[in-house]
């Protein structure tokens, strides 16, 4: 099987780079210059019509959306390495649930927060009451994650898995966007353990985690 990843530094592709390092998989990486608009070139749009990274080519066939790439890597390459639960187990259901929660439910709120207050968003879209409401919802969501991690060291139980990688990447990004970690000691400890893994340094270099 040949794998080719289209990526960009410090982007939605970075968790995929991290997962490839965890799995120790051979994969050609093609870095696109997003500022130069390389992601909008016709040859790339033929692979990913949305014109964003990441896209993973699997034997030449494109797979896009970071969450789906990460879940696919887990299913196809993670089970045999002990980094993704086997099909048909309750742990597999938990992995799918928590990773979708991170990208869709929690990540959706982070996206709203960015529109409502980020210096990178159009100031005309800023909305302090909306930002305050979303921050309260994100704090409550982190509280639920904290309760799970109070009961077990990793998201699926005793052992680290790609589910930790997937969810932690979204939570680290949310801290960068201004979500406070205070009051969520178990989440903070879990993030520190995740960020200490060699694969994190492969993907993010020396960029300090917001902990
Ligand atoms: N939901 C997509 C988001 C992908 C995305 O927005 N990627 C950004 C980089 S973080 C991008 O390629 N932006 C370039 C553009 O919008 O032109 C995923 O998770 O794969």
PDB file of C-alpha atoms and ligand atoms in Angstrom:
ATOM      1  CA  UNK A   1       0.000   0.000   0.000  1.00  0.00           C
ATOM      2  CA  UNK A   2       1.384   3.423  -0.902  1.00  0.00           C
ATOM      3  CA  UNK A   3       0.445   6.490   1.124  1.00  0.00           C
ATOM      4  CA  UNK A   4       0.915  10.145   0.145  1.00  0.00           C
ATOM      5  CA  UNK A   5      -0.097  12.967   2.493  1.00  0.00           C
ATOM      6  CA  UNK A   6      -0.757  16.514   1.314  1.00  0.00           C
ATOM      7  CA  UNK A   7      -0.092  18.750   4.293  1.00  0.00           C
ATOM      8  CA  UNK A   8       1.024  22.178   5.483  1.00  0.00           C
ATOM      9  CA  UNK A   9       2.962  23.163   8.621  1.00  0.00           C
ATOM     10  CA  UNK A  10       0.891  23.822  11.772  1.00  0.00           C
ATOM     11  CA  UNK A  11      -2.404  22.998  10.093  1.00  0.00           C
ATOM     12  CA  UNK A  12      -5.261  20.500  10.221  1.00  0.00           C
ATOM     13  CA  UNK A  13      -2.775  18.075   8.660  1.00  0.00           C
ATOM     14  CA  UNK A  14      -0.466  18.152  11.706  1.00  0.00           C
ATOM     15  CA  UNK A  15      -2.430  15.556  13.766  1.00  0.00           C
ATOM     16  CA  UNK A  16      -2.166  13.229  10.746  1.00  0.00           C
ATOM     17  CA  UNK A  17       1.623  13.738  10.664  1.00  0.00           C
ATOM     18  CA  UNK A  18       1.629  12.892  14.377  1.00  0.00           C
ATOM     19  CA  UNK A  19      -0.442   9.717  13.827  1.00  0.00           C
ATOM     20  CA  UNK A  20       1.815   8.562  10.970  1.00  0.00           C
ATOM     21  CA  UNK A  21       4.782   8.963  13.339  1.00  0.00           C
ATOM     22  CA  UNK A  22       3.023   6.985  16.097  1.00  0.00           C
ATOM     23  CA  UNK A  23       2.268   4.212  13.615  1.00  0.00           C
ATOM     24  CA  UNK A  24       5.786   4.361  12.095  1.00  0.00           C
ATOM     25  CA  UNK A  25       4.289   4.221   8.603  1.00  0.00           C
ATOM     26  CA  UNK A  26       6.077   4.993   5.357  1.00  0.00           C
ATOM     27  CA  UNK A  27       4.297   7.911   3.738  1.00  0.00           C
ATOM     28  CA  UNK A  28       5.443  10.463   1.195  1.00  0.00           C
ATOM     29  CA  UNK A  29       4.535  13.953   2.412  1.00  0.00           C
ATOM     30  CA  UNK A  30       3.842  16.780  -0.032  1.00  0.00           C
ATOM     31  CA  UNK A  31       3.916  20.173   1.686  1.00  0.00           C
ATOM     32  CA  UNK A  32       1.611  22.731   0.075  1.00  0.00           C
ATOM     33  CA  UNK A  33       2.196  26.471   0.398  1.00  0.00           C
ATOM     34  CA  UNK A  34      -1.229  27.656   1.551  1.00  0.00           C
ATOM     35  CA  UNK A  35      -0.230  31.333   1.377  1.00  0.00           C
ATOM     36  CA  UNK A  36       0.664  30.861  -2.272  1.00  0.00           C
ATOM     37  CA  UNK A  37      -2.676  29.113  -2.895  1.00  0.00           C
ATOM     38  CA  UNK A  38      -1.230  25.766  -3.970  1.00  0.00           C
ATOM     39  CA  UNK A  39      -4.276  24.063  -2.412  1.00  0.00           C
ATOM     40  CA  UNK A  40      -6.485  25.703  -5.077  1.00  0.00           C
ATOM     41  CA  UNK A  41      -4.552  24.382  -8.069  1.00  0.00           C
ATOM     42  CA  UNK A  42      -6.647  22.230 -10.425  1.00  0.00           C
ATOM     43  CA  UNK A  43      -4.512  19.127  -9.912  1.00  0.00           C
ATOM     44  CA  UNK A  44      -5.063  19.321  -6.119  1.00  0.00           C
ATOM     45  CA  UNK A  45      -8.766  20.216  -6.434  1.00  0.00           C
ATOM     46  CA  UNK A  46      -9.174  17.011  -8.457  1.00  0.00           C
ATOM     47  CA  UNK A  47      -8.150  15.142  -5.278  1.00  0.00           C
ATOM     48  CA  UNK A  48      -9.895  17.375  -2.741  1.00  0.00           C
ATOM     49  CA  UNK A  49     -12.516  19.702  -4.260  1.00  0.00           C
ATOM     50  CA  UNK A  50     -12.641  21.680  -0.994  1.00  0.00           C
ATOM     51  CA  UNK A  51      -9.122  22.953  -1.565  1.00  0.00           C
ATOM     52  CA  UNK A  52      -7.842  22.348   1.964  1.00  0.00           C
ATOM     53  CA  UNK A  53      -5.312  20.097   3.680  1.00  0.00           C
ATOM     54  CA  UNK A  54      -5.026  17.310   4.665  1.00  0.00           C
ATOM     55  CA  UNK A  55      -5.641  14.820   1.894  1.00  0.00           C
ATOM     56  CA  UNK A  56      -4.247  11.287   2.127  1.00  0.00           C
ATOM     57  CA  UNK A  57      -3.826   9.279  -1.060  1.00  0.00           C
ATOM     58  CA  UNK A  58      -4.258   5.550  -0.447  1.00  0.00           C
ATOM     59  CA  UNK A  59      -2.901   3.724  -3.495  1.00  0.00           C
ATOM     60  CA  UNK A  60      -3.754   6.892  -5.410  1.00  0.00           C
ATOM     61  CA  UNK A  61      -7.329   7.237  -4.092  1.00  0.00           C
ATOM     62  CA  UNK A  62      -8.027  10.406  -2.052  1.00  0.00           C
ATOM     63  CA  UNK A  63      -9.319  10.446   1.506  1.00  0.00           C
ATOM     64  CA  UNK A  64      -9.976  13.877   3.042  1.00  0.00           C
ATOM     65  CA  UNK A  65     -11.207  15.351   6.353  1.00  0.00           C
ATOM     66  CA  UNK A  66      -8.657  14.949   9.122  1.00  0.00           C
ATOM     67  CA  UNK A  67     -11.001  13.025  11.426  1.00  0.00           C
ATOM     68  CA  UNK A  68     -11.747  10.410   8.761  1.00  0.00           C
ATOM     69  CA  UNK A  69      -8.071  10.067   7.843  1.00  0.00           C
ATOM     70  CA  UNK A  70      -7.178   9.568  11.512  1.00  0.00           C
ATOM     71  CA  UNK A  71      -9.949   7.034  12.123  1.00  0.00           C
ATOM     72  CA  UNK A  72      -9.005   5.182   8.929  1.00  0.00           C
ATOM     73  CA  UNK A  73      -5.336   5.056   9.990  1.00  0.00           C
ATOM     74  CA  UNK A  74      -6.466   3.619  13.317  1.00  0.00           C
ATOM     75  CA  UNK A  75      -8.662   0.960  11.745  1.00  0.00           C
ATOM     76  CA  UNK A  76      -6.232  -0.021   8.966  1.00  0.00           C
ATOM     77  CA  UNK A  77      -2.888   0.233  10.784  1.00  0.00           C
ATOM     78  CA  UNK A  78      -3.549   0.901  14.475  1.00  0.00           C
ATOM     79  CA  UNK A  79      -5.231  -2.326  15.581  1.00  0.00           C
ATOM     80  CA  UNK A  80      -2.214  -4.535  14.800  1.00  0.00           C
ATOM     81  CA  UNK A  81       0.048  -2.074  16.674  1.00  0.00           C
ATOM     82  CA  UNK A  82      -2.157  -1.899  19.768  1.00  0.00           C
ATOM     83  CA  UNK A  83      -2.985   1.754  19.083  1.00  0.00           C
ATOM     84  CA  UNK A  84      -6.658   1.376  18.074  1.00  0.00           C
ATOM     85  CA  UNK A  85      -9.283  -0.974  19.491  1.00  0.00           C
ATOM     86  CA  UNK A  86     -10.411  -4.002  17.508  1.00  0.00           C
ATOM     87  CA  UNK A  87     -13.712  -3.962  15.623  1.00  0.00           C
ATOM     88  CA  UNK A  88     -16.632  -5.303  17.601  1.00  0.00           C
ATOM     89  CA  UNK A  89     -15.366  -4.160  21.003  1.00  0.00           C
ATOM     90  CA  UNK A  90     -16.912  -1.562  23.331  1.00  0.00           C
ATOM     91  CA  UNK A  91     -13.561   0.273  23.164  1.00  0.00           C
ATOM     92  CA  UNK A  92     -13.946   0.704  19.379  1.00  0.00           C
ATOM     93  CA  UNK A  93     -17.337   2.323  19.973  1.00  0.00           C
ATOM     94  CA  UNK A  94     -15.819   4.613  22.600  1.00  0.00           C
ATOM     95  CA  UNK A  95     -12.991   5.557  20.203  1.00  0.00           C
ATOM     96  CA  UNK A  96     -15.454   6.502  17.456  1.00  0.00           C
ATOM     97  CA  UNK A  97     -17.689   8.378  19.911  1.00  0.00           C
ATOM     98  CA  UNK A  98     -15.007  10.461  21.616  1.00  0.00           C
ATOM     99  CA  UNK A  99     -13.102  11.315  18.434  1.00  0.00           C
ATOM    100  CA  UNK A 100     -16.289  12.459  16.666  1.00  0.00           C
ATOM    101  CA  UNK A 101     -17.256  14.400  19.796  1.00  0.00           C
ATOM    102  CA  UNK A 102     -13.884  16.168  19.713  1.00  0.00           C
ATOM    103  CA  UNK A 103     -13.955  17.159  16.053  1.00  0.00           C
ATOM    104  CA  UNK A 104     -17.682  17.756  15.588  1.00  0.00           C
ATOM    105  CA  UNK A 105     -19.221  18.830  18.912  1.00  0.00           C
ATOM    106  CA  UNK A 106     -16.275  20.365  20.787  1.00  0.00           C
ATOM    107  CA  UNK A 107     -14.477  21.488  17.612  1.00  0.00           C
ATOM    108  CA  UNK A 108     -17.644  23.115  16.286  1.00  0.00           C
ATOM    109  CA  UNK A 109     -17.851  25.266  19.404  1.00  0.00           C
ATOM    110  CA  UNK A 110     -14.174  26.213  18.992  1.00  0.00           C
ATOM    111  CA  UNK A 111     -14.936  27.323  15.435  1.00  0.00           C
ATOM    112  CA  UNK A 112     -17.773  29.513  16.701  1.00  0.00           C
ATOM    113  CA  UNK A 113     -15.486  30.951  19.381  1.00  0.00           C
ATOM    114  CA  UNK A 114     -12.966  31.887  16.704  1.00  0.00           C
ATOM    115  CA  UNK A 115     -15.568  33.859  14.740  1.00  0.00           C
ATOM    116  CA  UNK A 116     -16.844  35.498  17.924  1.00  0.00           C
ATOM    117  CA  UNK A 117     -13.516  36.744  19.299  1.00  0.00           C
ATOM    118  CA  UNK A 118     -10.407  35.698  17.373  1.00  0.00           C
ATOM    119  CA  UNK A 119      -8.020  38.447  16.230  1.00  0.00           C
ATOM    120  CA  UNK A 120      -7.690  36.377  13.051  1.00  0.00           C
ATOM    121  CA  UNK A 121     -11.423  36.679  12.286  1.00  0.00           C
ATOM    122  CA  UNK A 122     -13.144  39.674  10.708  1.00  0.00           C
ATOM    123  CA  UNK A 123     -13.762  42.086  13.608  1.00  0.00           C
ATOM    124  CA  UNK A 124     -17.232  42.770  12.202  1.00  0.00           C
ATOM    125  CA  UNK A 125     -18.123  39.203  13.179  1.00  0.00           C
ATOM    126  CA  UNK A 126     -16.924  39.575  16.774  1.00  0.00           C
ATOM    127  CA  UNK A 127     -19.671  39.081  19.353  1.00  0.00           C
ATOM    128  CA  UNK A 128     -18.602  39.189  23.026  1.00  0.00           C
ATOM    129  CA  UNK A 129     -21.859  37.733  24.479  1.00  0.00           C
ATOM    130  CA  UNK A 130     -21.663  34.816  22.029  1.00  0.00           C
ATOM    131  CA  UNK A 131     -17.990  34.282  22.904  1.00  0.00           C
ATOM    132  CA  UNK A 132     -18.860  34.224  26.631  1.00  0.00           C
ATOM    133  CA  UNK A 133     -21.649  31.697  26.079  1.00  0.00           C
ATOM    134  CA  UNK A 134     -19.469  29.438  23.928  1.00  0.00           C
ATOM    135  CA  UNK A 135     -16.624  29.616  26.463  1.00  0.00           C
ATOM    136  CA  UNK A 136     -19.048  28.482  29.159  1.00  0.00           C
ATOM    137  CA  UNK A 137     -20.152  25.523  26.979  1.00  0.00           C
ATOM    138  CA  UNK A 138     -16.544  24.604  26.194  1.00  0.00           C
ATOM    139  CA  UNK A 139     -15.686  24.719  29.912  1.00  0.00           C
ATOM    140  CA  UNK A 140     -18.567  22.364  30.674  1.00  0.00           C
ATOM    141  CA  UNK A 141     -17.442  20.045  27.868  1.00  0.00           C
ATOM    142  CA  UNK A 142     -13.879  20.004  29.232  1.00  0.00           C
ATOM    143  CA  UNK A 143     -15.378  19.185  32.626  1.00  0.00           C
ATOM    144  CA  UNK A 144     -16.999  16.054  31.176  1.00  0.00           C
ATOM    145  CA  UNK A 145     -13.705  15.041  29.576  1.00  0.00           C
ATOM    146  CA  UNK A 146     -11.980  15.715  32.905  1.00  0.00           C
ATOM    147  CA  UNK A 147     -14.412  13.388  34.699  1.00  0.00           C
ATOM    148  CA  UNK A 148     -13.570  10.559  32.284  1.00  0.00           C
ATOM    149  CA  UNK A 149      -9.832  11.120  32.723  1.00  0.00           C
ATOM    150  CA  UNK A 150     -10.226  11.202  36.511  1.00  0.00           C
ATOM    151  CA  UNK A 151     -11.338   7.584  36.332  1.00  0.00           C
ATOM    152  CA  UNK A 152      -8.636   6.248  33.978  1.00  0.00           C
ATOM    153  CA  UNK A 153      -5.265   7.510  32.677  1.00  0.00           C
ATOM    154  CA  UNK A 154      -6.160   7.430  28.991  1.00  0.00           C
ATOM    155  CA  UNK A 155      -9.359   7.999  27.074  1.00  0.00           C
ATOM    156  CA  UNK A 156     -10.050   4.318  26.437  1.00  0.00           C
ATOM    157  CA  UNK A 157      -8.674   2.944  29.718  1.00  0.00           C
ATOM    158  CA  UNK A 158      -5.216   1.917  30.902  1.00  0.00           C
ATOM    159  CA  UNK A 159      -3.364   2.372  27.596  1.00  0.00           C
ATOM    160  CA  UNK A 160      -2.599   5.246  25.241  1.00  0.00           C
ATOM    161  CA  UNK A 161      -4.302   5.030  21.829  1.00  0.00           C
ATOM    162  CA  UNK A 162      -4.824   7.136  18.729  1.00  0.00           C
ATOM    163  CA  UNK A 163      -8.125   8.202  20.315  1.00  0.00           C
ATOM    164  CA  UNK A 164      -6.019  10.150  22.824  1.00  0.00           C
ATOM    165  CA  UNK A 165      -4.017  11.691  19.989  1.00  0.00           C
ATOM    166  CA  UNK A 166      -7.134  12.729  18.061  1.00  0.00           C
ATOM    167  CA  UNK A 167      -8.977  14.264  21.011  1.00  0.00           C
ATOM    168  CA  UNK A 168      -5.860  15.839  22.541  1.00  0.00           C
ATOM    169  CA  UNK A 169      -4.976  17.586  19.277  1.00  0.00           C
ATOM    170  CA  UNK A 170      -8.370  19.295  19.237  1.00  0.00           C
ATOM    171  CA  UNK A 171      -8.118  20.255  22.911  1.00  0.00           C
ATOM    172  CA  UNK A 172      -4.581  21.662  22.489  1.00  0.00           C
ATOM    173  CA  UNK A 173      -5.839  23.733  19.544  1.00  0.00           C
ATOM    174  CA  UNK A 174      -8.727  25.015  21.674  1.00  0.00           C
ATOM    175  CA  UNK A 175      -6.277  26.214  24.359  1.00  0.00           C
ATOM    176  CA  UNK A 176      -4.392  28.083  21.643  1.00  0.00           C
ATOM    177  CA  UNK A 177      -7.745  29.694  20.726  1.00  0.00           C
ATOM    178  CA  UNK A 178      -8.235  30.931  24.286  1.00  0.00           C
ATOM    179  CA  UNK A 179     -10.179  28.186  26.081  1.00  0.00           C
ATOM    180  CA  UNK A 180      -8.977  28.123  29.730  1.00  0.00           C
ATOM    181  CA  UNK A 181      -7.591  24.851  31.091  1.00  0.00           C
ATOM    182  CA  UNK A 182      -7.838  25.992  34.743  1.00  0.00           C
ATOM    183  CA  UNK A 183     -10.049  23.735  36.838  1.00  0.00           C
ATOM    184  CA  UNK A 184      -9.460  20.703  34.610  1.00  0.00           C
ATOM    185  CA  UNK A 185      -6.415  19.134  36.273  1.00  0.00           C
ATOM    186  CA  UNK A 186      -6.900  15.671  34.785  1.00  0.00           C
ATOM    187  CA  UNK A 187      -7.157  17.079  31.259  1.00  0.00           C
ATOM    188  CA  UNK A 188      -4.007  19.133  31.852  1.00  0.00           C
ATOM    189  CA  UNK A 189      -2.071  16.101  33.131  1.00  0.00           C
ATOM    190  CA  UNK A 190      -3.297  13.984  30.188  1.00  0.00           C
ATOM    191  CA  UNK A 191      -2.250  16.685  27.690  1.00  0.00           C
ATOM    192  CA  UNK A 192       1.197  16.893  29.280  1.00  0.00           C
ATOM    193  CA  UNK A 193       1.632  13.126  28.919  1.00  0.00           C
ATOM    194  CA  UNK A 194       0.459  13.285  25.284  1.00  0.00           C
ATOM    195  CA  UNK A 195       2.740  16.226  24.430  1.00  0.00           C
ATOM    196  CA  UNK A 196       5.736  14.361  25.906  1.00  0.00           C
ATOM    197  CA  UNK A 197       5.423  11.590  23.310  1.00  0.00           C
ATOM    198  CA  UNK A 198       8.122  11.592  20.602  1.00  0.00           C
ATOM    199  CA  UNK A 199       5.464  11.670  17.861  1.00  0.00           C
ATOM    200  CA  UNK A 200       4.266  15.044  19.145  1.00  0.00           C
ATOM    201  CA  UNK A 201       7.734  16.540  18.615  1.00  0.00           C
ATOM    202  CA  UNK A 202       7.890  14.994  15.127  1.00  0.00           C
ATOM    203  CA  UNK A 203       4.657  16.783  14.192  1.00  0.00           C
ATOM    204  CA  UNK A 204       4.996  20.098  16.043  1.00  0.00           C
ATOM    205  CA  UNK A 205       8.755  20.448  16.554  1.00  0.00           C
ATOM    206  CA  UNK A 206       9.627  22.605  19.518  1.00  0.00           C
ATOM    207  CA  UNK A 207       6.325  24.505  19.520  1.00  0.00           C
ATOM    208  CA  UNK A 208       5.426  24.706  23.210  1.00  0.00           C
ATOM    209  CA  UNK A 209       2.051  23.248  24.183  1.00  0.00           C
ATOM    210  CA  UNK A 210      -0.311  25.798  25.756  1.00  0.00           C
ATOM    211  CA  UNK A 211      -0.290  24.125  29.159  1.00  0.00           C
TER     212      UNK A 211
HETATM  213  N1  LIG B   1     -12.495  20.102   8.239  1.00  0.00           N
HETATM  214  C1  LIG B   1     -11.229  20.075   7.514  1.00  0.00           C
HETATM  215  C2  LIG B   1     -10.560  21.439   7.660  1.00  0.00           C
HETATM  216  C3  LIG B   1      -9.386  21.561   6.731  1.00  0.00           C
HETATM  217  C4  LIG B   1      -8.851  22.989   6.715  1.00  0.00           C
HETATM  218  O1  LIG B   1      -9.606  23.962   6.897  1.00  0.00           O
HETATM  219  N2  LIG B   1      -7.538  23.123   6.454  1.00  0.00           N
HETATM  220  C5  LIG B   1      -6.931  24.432   6.373  1.00  0.00           C
HETATM  221  C6  LIG B   1      -5.611  24.443   7.092  1.00  0.00           C
HETATM  222  S1  LIG B   1      -5.830  24.281   8.850  1.00  0.00           S
HETATM  223  C7  LIG B   1      -6.652  24.776   4.936  1.00  0.00           C
HETATM  224  O2  LIG B   1      -6.212  23.946   4.173  1.00  0.00           O
HETATM  225  N3  LIG B   1      -6.896  26.046   4.559  1.00  0.00           N
HETATM  226  C8  LIG B   1      -6.592  26.518   3.259  1.00  0.00           C
HETATM  227  C9  LIG B   1      -7.729  27.269   2.636  1.00  0.00           C
HETATM  228  O3  LIG B   1      -8.796  27.397   3.264  1.00  0.00           O
HETATM  229  O4  LIG B   1      -7.547  27.733   1.523  1.00  0.00           O
HETATM  230  C10 LIG B   1     -10.368  18.938   8.056  1.00  0.00           C
HETATM  231  O5  LIG B   1     -10.398  18.689   9.271  1.00  0.00           O
HETATM  232  O6  LIG B   1      -9.672  18.279   7.274  1.00  0.00           O
END
